[in-house]
Amino acid sequence: MVAVADDRLDATFAALADPTRRAIVRHLARGDATVNELAAPFSMSLPGISKHLKVLERCGLISRSRHAQFRPCHLERAALDSAVDWIEEHRRIWNDRFDKLDAHLRDIQRGDRDPST
């Protein structure tokens, strides 16, 4: 199960590595939108935008529904939450490590070296 979660997380970060896809996610954070609405700010063809949407959809960041003739895109916040959780977990780990390093360096500067080193 961890491998599946890691694969999903890898796909999420890979999708978000592209500035166009990040802009699409930002747009969808304000609410659902159609492909035409998402394409409007870009000088890109609709098939080009559709390729970006497929990447976002495959990694679970967006979903599409059908309302009459429209297929609005919807941001799936749970996928973003997983990425944020991973970042926060690693931020805590690194902050703890930097705090320990900082304390160690202060001890060295004061001459409080461990006699065993």
C-alpha positions as CSV (number, residue, x, y, z in Angstrom):
1,M,0.0,0.0,0.0
2,V,2.9,2.4,0.7
3,A,4.2,1.9,-2.8
4,V,0.8,3.0,-4.2
5,A,0.9,6.0,-2.0
6,D,4.4,6.8,-3.0
7,D,3.5,6.4,-6.7
8,R,0.6,8.8,-6.3
9,L,2.8,11.3,-4.5
10,D,5.4,11.0,-7.2
11,A,2.8,11.6,-9.9
12,T,1.4,14.6,-7.9
13,F,4.8,16.3,-7.6
14,A,5.6,15.6,-11.2
15,A,2.3,17.1,-12.3
16,L,2.9,20.2,-10.1
17,A,6.4,20.6,-11.5
18,D,4.9,22.2,-14.7
19,P,4.0,25.9,-14.4
20,T,1.0,25.5,-16.7
21,R,-0.5,22.7,-14.5
22,R,0.2,24.8,-11.3
23,A,-1.7,27.7,-12.9
24,I,-4.6,25.3,-13.7
25,V,-4.7,24.1,-10.1
26,R,-4.6,27.7,-8.9
27,H,-7.6,28.5,-11.1
28,L,-9.5,25.4,-10.0
29,A,-8.8,26.4,-6.3
30,R,-11.3,29.2,-6.9
31,G,-13.9,26.9,-8.3
32,D,-14.8,24.4,-11.0
33,A,-14.1,25.5,-14.6
34,T,-14.5,24.2,-18.2
35,V,-11.6,23.4,-20.5
36,N,-12.3,26.6,-22.4
37,E,-12.2,28.7,-19.2
38,L,-9.0,27.0,-18.1
39,A,-7.4,27.5,-21.6
40,A,-8.3,31.2,-21.8
41,P,-5.2,32.7,-20.1
42,F,-2.8,30.5,-22.1
43,S,-1.5,30.9,-25.7
44,M,-2.0,27.1,-26.1
45,S,-4.3,25.0,-28.2
46,L,-7.2,23.2,-26.6
47,P,-5.6,19.8,-27.2
48,G,-2.5,21.2,-25.4
49,I,-4.5,22.2,-22.4
50,S,-6.3,18.8,-22.6
51,K,-3.0,17.0,-22.3
52,H,-2.2,19.0,-19.1
53,L,-5.7,18.2,-17.7
54,K,-5.1,14.5,-18.4
55,V,-1.9,14.5,-16.4
56,L,-3.7,16.3,-13.5
57,E,-6.6,13.8,-13.8
58,R,-4.3,10.7,-13.8
59,C,-2.6,11.7,-10.6
60,G,-5.9,12.5,-8.9
61,L,-5.5,16.2,-8.6
62,I,-8.6,16.9,-10.7
63,S,-11.7,15.2,-11.8
64,R,-14.2,15.9,-14.5
65,S,-18.0,15.6,-14.4
66,R,-20.7,16.0,-16.9
67,H,-23.4,18.7,-16.7
68,A,-25.4,18.8,-19.9
69,Q,-23.0,19.6,-22.7
70,F,-20.3,20.8,-20.2
71,R,-17.5,18.8,-18.6
72,P,-16.3,21.0,-15.7
73,C,-13.0,20.2,-14.0
74,H,-13.0,20.0,-10.3
75,L,-9.9,20.3,-7.9
76,E,-9.6,17.2,-5.8
77,R,-8.2,18.7,-2.6
78,A,-7.4,15.4,-1.0
79,A,-4.6,14.8,-3.4
80,L,-3.1,18.2,-2.6
81,D,-3.6,17.5,1.1
82,S,-1.5,14.3,0.8
83,A,1.3,16.4,-0.8
84,V,1.0,19.1,1.9
85,D,1.1,16.4,4.6
86,W,4.3,14.9,3.1
87,I,5.9,18.4,2.9
88,E,4.9,19.2,6.5
89,E,6.2,15.9,7.9
90,H,9.6,16.4,6.2
91,R,9.7,20.1,7.3
92,R,9.3,19.0,10.9
93,I,12.0,16.4,10.5
94,W,14.4,18.9,9.0
95,N,13.5,21.6,11.6
96,D,14.3,19.1,14.4
97,R,17.6,18.2,12.8
98,F,18.6,21.9,12.3
99,D,17.6,22.7,15.9
100,K,19.9,19.8,17.1
101,L,22.7,21.0,14.9
102,D,22.2,24.6,16.1
103,A,22.3,23.4,19.7
104,H,25.5,21.4,19.0
105,L,27.2,24.3,17.4
106,R,26.3,26.6,20.3
107,D,27.8,24.0,22.7
108,I,31.0,23.9,20.6
109,Q,31.3,27.7,20.6
110,R,30.9,27.7,24.4
111,G,33.5,25.0,24.8
112,D,30.9,22.4,26.1
113,R,32.3,19.7,24.0
114,D,31.5,16.1,24.8
115,P,34.7,14.6,26.2
116,S,34.0,11.4,24.3
117,T,34.5,13.2,20.9
